[in-house]
PDB file of C-alpha atoms in Angstrom:
ATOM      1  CA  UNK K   1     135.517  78.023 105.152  1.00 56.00           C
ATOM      2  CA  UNK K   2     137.149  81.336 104.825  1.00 51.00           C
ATOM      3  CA  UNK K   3     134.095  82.651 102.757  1.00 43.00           C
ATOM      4  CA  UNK K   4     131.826  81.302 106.362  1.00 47.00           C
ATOM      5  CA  UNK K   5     133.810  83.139 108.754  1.00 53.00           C
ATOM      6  CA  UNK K   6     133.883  86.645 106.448  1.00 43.00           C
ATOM      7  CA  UNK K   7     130.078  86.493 106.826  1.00 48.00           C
ATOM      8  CA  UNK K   8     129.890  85.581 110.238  1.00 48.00           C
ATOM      9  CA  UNK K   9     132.094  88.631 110.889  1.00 48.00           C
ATOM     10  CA  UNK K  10     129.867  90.956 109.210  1.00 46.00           C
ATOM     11  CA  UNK K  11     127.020  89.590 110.672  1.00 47.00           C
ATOM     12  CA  UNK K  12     128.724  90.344 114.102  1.00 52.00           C
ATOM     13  CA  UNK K  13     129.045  93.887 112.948  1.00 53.00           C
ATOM     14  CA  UNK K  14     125.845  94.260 111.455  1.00 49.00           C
ATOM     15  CA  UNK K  15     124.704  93.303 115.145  1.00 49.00           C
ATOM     16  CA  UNK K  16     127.312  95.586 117.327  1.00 50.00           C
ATOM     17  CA  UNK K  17     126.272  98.594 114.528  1.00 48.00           C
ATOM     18  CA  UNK K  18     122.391  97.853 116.119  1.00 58.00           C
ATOM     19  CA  UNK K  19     119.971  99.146 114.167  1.00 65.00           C
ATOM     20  CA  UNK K  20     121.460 101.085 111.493  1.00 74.00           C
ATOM     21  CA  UNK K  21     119.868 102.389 108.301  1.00 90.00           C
ATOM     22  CA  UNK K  22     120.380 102.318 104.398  1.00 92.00           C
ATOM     23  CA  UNK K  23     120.092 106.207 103.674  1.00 90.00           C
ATOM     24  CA  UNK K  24     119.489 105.936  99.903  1.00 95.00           C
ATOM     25  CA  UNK K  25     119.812 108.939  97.971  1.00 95.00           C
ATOM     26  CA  UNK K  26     119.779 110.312  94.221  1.00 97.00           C
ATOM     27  CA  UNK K  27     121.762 112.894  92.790  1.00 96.00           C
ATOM     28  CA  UNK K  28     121.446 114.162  89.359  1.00 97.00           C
ATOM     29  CA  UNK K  29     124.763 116.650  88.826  1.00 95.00           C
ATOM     30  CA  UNK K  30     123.744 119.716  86.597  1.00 95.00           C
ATOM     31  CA  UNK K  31     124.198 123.095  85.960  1.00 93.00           C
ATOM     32  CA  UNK K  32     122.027 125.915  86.655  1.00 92.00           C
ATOM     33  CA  UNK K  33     122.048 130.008  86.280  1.00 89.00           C
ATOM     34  CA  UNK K  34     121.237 131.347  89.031  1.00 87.00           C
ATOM     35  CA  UNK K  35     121.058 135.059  90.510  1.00 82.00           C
ATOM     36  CA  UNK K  36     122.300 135.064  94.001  1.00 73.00           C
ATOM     37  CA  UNK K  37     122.266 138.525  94.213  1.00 75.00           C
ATOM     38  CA  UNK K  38     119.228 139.818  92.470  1.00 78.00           C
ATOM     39  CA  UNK K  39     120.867 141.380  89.563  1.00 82.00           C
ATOM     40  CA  UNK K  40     123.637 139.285  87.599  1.00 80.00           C
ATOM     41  CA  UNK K  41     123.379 135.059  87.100  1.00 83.00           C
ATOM     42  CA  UNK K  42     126.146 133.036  87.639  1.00 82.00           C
ATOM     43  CA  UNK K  43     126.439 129.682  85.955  1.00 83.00           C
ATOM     44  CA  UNK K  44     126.706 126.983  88.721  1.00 88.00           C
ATOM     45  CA  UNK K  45     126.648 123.315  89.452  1.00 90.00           C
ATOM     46  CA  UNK K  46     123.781 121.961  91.000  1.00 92.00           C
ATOM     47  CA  UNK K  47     122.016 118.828  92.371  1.00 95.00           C
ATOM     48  CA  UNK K  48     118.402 117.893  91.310  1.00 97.00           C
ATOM     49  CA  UNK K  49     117.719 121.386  90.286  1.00 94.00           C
ATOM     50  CA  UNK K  50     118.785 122.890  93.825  1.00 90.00           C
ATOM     51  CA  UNK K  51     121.474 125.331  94.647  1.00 87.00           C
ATOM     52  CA  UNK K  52     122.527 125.576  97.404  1.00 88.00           C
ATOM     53  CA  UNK K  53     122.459 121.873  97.343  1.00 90.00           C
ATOM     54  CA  UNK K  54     120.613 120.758 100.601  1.00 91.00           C
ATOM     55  CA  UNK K  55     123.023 119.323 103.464  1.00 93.00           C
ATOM     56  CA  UNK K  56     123.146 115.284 103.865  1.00 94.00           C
ATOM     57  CA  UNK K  57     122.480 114.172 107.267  1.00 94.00           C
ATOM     58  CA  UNK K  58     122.904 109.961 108.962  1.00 93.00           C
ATOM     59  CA  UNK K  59     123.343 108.975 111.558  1.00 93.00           C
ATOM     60  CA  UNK K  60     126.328 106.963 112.973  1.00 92.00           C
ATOM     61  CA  UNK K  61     125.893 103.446 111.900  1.00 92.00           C
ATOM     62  CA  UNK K  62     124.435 104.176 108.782  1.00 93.00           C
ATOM     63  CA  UNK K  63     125.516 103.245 105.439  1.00 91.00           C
ATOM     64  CA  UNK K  64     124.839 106.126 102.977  1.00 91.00           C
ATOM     65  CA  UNK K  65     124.026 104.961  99.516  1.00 93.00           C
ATOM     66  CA  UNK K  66     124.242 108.187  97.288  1.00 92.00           C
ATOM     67  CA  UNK K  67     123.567 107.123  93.427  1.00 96.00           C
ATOM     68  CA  UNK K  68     124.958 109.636  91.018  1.00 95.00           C
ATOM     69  CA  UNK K  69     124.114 111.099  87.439  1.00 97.00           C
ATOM     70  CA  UNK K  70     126.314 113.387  86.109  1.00 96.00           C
ATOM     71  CA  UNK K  71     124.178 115.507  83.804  1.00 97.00           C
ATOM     72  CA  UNK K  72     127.400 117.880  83.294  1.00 94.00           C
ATOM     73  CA  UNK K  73     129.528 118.065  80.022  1.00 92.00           C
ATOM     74  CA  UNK K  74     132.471 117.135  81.564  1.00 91.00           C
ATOM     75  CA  UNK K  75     133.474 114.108  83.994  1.00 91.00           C
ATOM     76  CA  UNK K  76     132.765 114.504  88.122  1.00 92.00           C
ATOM     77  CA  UNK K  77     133.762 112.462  91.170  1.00 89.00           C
ATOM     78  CA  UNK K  78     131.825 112.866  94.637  1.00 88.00           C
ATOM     79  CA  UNK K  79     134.085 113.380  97.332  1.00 85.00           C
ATOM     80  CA  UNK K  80     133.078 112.780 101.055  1.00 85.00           C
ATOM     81  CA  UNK K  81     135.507 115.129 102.665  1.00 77.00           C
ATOM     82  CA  UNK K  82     137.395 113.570 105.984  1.00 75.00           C
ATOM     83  CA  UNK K  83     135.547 109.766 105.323  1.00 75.00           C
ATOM     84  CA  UNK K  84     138.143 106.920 106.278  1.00 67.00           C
ATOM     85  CA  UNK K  85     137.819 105.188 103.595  1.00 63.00           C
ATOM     86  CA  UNK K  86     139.551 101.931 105.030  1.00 64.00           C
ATOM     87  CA  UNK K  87     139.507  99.144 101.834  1.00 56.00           C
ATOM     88  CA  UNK K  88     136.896 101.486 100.302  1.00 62.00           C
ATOM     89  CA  UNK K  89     139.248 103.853  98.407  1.00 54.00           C
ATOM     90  CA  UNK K  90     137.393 103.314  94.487  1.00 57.00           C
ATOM     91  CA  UNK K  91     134.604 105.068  96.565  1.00 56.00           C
ATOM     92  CA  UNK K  92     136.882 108.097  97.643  1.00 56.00           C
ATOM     93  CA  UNK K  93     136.076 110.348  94.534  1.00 53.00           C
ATOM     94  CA  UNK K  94     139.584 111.437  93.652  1.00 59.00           C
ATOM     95  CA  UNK K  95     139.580 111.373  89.921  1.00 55.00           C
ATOM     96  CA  UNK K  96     142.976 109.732  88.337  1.00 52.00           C
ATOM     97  CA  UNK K  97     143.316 108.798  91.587  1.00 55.00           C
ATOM     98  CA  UNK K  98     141.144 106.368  93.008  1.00 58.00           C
ATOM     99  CA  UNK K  99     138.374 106.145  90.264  1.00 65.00           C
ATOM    100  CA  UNK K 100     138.647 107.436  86.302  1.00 75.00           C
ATOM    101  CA  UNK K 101     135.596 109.863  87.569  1.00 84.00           C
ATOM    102  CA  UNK K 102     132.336 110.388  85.787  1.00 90.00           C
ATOM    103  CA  UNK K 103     131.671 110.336  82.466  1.00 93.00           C
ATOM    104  CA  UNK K 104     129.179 112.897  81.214  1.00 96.00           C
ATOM    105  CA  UNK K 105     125.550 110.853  81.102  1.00 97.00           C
ATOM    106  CA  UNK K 106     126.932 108.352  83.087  1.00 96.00           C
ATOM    107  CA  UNK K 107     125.842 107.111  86.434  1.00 96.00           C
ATOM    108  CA  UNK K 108     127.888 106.088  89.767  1.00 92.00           C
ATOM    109  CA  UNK K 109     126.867 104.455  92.841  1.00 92.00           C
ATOM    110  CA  UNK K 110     128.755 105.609  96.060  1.00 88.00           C
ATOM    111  CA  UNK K 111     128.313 103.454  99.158  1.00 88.00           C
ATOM    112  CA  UNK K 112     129.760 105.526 102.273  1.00 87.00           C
ATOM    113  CA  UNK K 113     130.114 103.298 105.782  1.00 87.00           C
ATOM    114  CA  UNK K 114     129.731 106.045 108.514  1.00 86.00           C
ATOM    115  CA  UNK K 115     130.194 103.462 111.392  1.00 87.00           C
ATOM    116  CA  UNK K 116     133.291 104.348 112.880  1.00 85.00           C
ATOM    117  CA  UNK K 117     132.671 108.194 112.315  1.00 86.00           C
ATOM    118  CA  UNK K 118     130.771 111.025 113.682  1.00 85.00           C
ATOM    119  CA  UNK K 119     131.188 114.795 113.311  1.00 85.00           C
ATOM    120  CA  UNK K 120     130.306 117.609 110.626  1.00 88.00           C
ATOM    121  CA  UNK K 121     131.737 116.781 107.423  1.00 84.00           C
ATOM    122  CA  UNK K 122     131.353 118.080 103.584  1.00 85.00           C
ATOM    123  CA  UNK K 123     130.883 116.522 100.214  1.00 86.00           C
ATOM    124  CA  UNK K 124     131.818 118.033  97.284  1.00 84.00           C
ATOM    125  CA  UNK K 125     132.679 117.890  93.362  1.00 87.00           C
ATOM    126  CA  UNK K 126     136.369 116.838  93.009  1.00 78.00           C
ATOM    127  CA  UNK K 127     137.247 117.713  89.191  1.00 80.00           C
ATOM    128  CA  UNK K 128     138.574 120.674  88.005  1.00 75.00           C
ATOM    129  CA  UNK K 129     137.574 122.141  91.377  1.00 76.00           C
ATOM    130  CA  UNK K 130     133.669 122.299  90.629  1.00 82.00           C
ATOM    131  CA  UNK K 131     133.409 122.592  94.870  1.00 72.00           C
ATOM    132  CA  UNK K 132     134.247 126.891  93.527  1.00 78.00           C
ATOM    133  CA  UNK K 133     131.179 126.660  91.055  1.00 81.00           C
ATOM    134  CA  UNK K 134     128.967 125.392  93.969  1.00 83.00           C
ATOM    135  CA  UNK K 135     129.385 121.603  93.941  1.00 85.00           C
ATOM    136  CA  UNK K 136     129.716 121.337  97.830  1.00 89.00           C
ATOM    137  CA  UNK K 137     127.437 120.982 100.922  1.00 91.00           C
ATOM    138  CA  UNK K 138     127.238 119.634 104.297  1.00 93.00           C
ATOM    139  CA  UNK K 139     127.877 116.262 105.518  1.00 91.00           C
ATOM    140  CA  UNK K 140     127.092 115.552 109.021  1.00 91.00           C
ATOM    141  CA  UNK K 141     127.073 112.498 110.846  1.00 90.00           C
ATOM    142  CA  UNK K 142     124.772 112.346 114.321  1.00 91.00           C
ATOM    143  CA  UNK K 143     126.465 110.703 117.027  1.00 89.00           C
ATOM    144  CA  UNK K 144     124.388 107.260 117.990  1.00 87.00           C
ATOM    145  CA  UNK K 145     124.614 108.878 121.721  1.00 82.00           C
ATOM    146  CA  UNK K 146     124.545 112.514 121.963  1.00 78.00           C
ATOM    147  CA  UNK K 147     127.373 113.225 124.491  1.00 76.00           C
ATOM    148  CA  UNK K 148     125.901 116.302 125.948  1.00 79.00           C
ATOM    149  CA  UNK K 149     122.155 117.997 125.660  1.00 82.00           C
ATOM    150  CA  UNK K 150     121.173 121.080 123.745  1.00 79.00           C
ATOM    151  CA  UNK K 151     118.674 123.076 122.673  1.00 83.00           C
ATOM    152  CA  UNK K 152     119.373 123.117 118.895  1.00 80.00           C
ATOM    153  CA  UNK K 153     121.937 122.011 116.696  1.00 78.00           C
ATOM    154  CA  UNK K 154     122.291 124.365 113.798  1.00 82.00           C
ATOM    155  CA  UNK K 155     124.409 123.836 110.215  1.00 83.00           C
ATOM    156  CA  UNK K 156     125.563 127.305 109.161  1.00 83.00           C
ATOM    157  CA  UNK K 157     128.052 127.649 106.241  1.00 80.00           C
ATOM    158  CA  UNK K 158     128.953 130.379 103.822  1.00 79.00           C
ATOM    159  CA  UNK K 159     129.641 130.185 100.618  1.00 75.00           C
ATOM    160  CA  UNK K 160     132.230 132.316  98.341  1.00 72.00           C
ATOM    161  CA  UNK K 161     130.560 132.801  94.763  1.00 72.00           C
ATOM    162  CA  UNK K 162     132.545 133.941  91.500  1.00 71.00           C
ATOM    163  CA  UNK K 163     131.119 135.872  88.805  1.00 72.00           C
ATOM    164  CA  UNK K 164     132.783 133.313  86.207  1.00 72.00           C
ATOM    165  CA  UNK K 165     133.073 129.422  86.133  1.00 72.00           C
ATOM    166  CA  UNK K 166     136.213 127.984  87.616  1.00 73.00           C
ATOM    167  CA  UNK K 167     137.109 127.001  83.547  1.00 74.00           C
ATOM    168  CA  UNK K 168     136.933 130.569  82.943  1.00 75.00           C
ATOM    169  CA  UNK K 169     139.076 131.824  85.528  1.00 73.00           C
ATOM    170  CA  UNK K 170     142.236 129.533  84.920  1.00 73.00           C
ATOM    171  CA  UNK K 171     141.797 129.657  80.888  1.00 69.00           C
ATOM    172  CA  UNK K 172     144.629 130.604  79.364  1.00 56.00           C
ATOM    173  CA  UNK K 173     144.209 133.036  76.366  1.00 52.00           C
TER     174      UNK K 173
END
């Protein structure tokens, strides 16, 4: 009986939600050199071969589905920065915290409900601090109903780059 009424309740919210989508996407977690400035390369972590890695855009509603592979030598976790994750903590990406992170060649599925947020938002590495060697970008969430018109909405951020790895700078000769 109990197991009846859990789906009728998210059948109920699948309705109130309306017509919200599965945005599926894959992630392969690398490392690339890259010159950002035309004359030295810096070693940094990348997504599917892209630095910067492109922004990730839903809308309200939507359930984002972002299946990881962590290419990397070393374990990652995906962090959706300022997600409520209400009864969804294993999903929050805080290594030794709420998941063991993951391992290098392994794989990760991250299932992100966005219904009762909107707003501009980031995702980024959460081990060792990888978000310093470029494992970051853009999360935003449209608003179902825009609350005021506009000619544009733009995503501008900046990035800080280091000449040496974030394992480099805190080593300890």
């Amino acid at each position: 009986m109990l197991f009846l009424i859990w789906e009728l309740l998210l059948l109920l919210n699948s309705a109130a939600i309306g017509f919200a989508e599965r945005v599926e996407l894959f992630w392969d977690i690398g490392r690339l050199n890259i010159s950002r400035d035309g004359y030295n390369t810096w070693d940094s972590i990348c997504v599917n071969n892209a630095v910067p890695i492109p922004p990730v855009h839903v809308t309200q509603g939507d359930v984002l589905v972002l299946n990881v592979r962590n290419s990397l030598d070393v374990p990652t976790a995906v962090h959706a920065h300022g997600i409520y994750h209400n009864y969804t903590d294993y999903y929050d990406g805080a290594e030794m915290v709420t998941e063991c992170g993951i391992p290098p060649g392994e794989n990760f599925t991250y299932v992100i409900d966005t219904t009762t947020q909107a707003g501009d938002l980031w995702i980024h590495g959460h081990v060792h601090s990888q978000l310093t060697d470029g494992f970051r970008t853009p999360f935003i969430i449209h608003e179902k109903v825009k609350p005021t018109t506009y000619d544009k909405d733009e995503v501008l951020y900046f990035e800080d780059w280091n000449e040496r790895t974030f394992e480099d700078m805190v080593a300890i000769d």
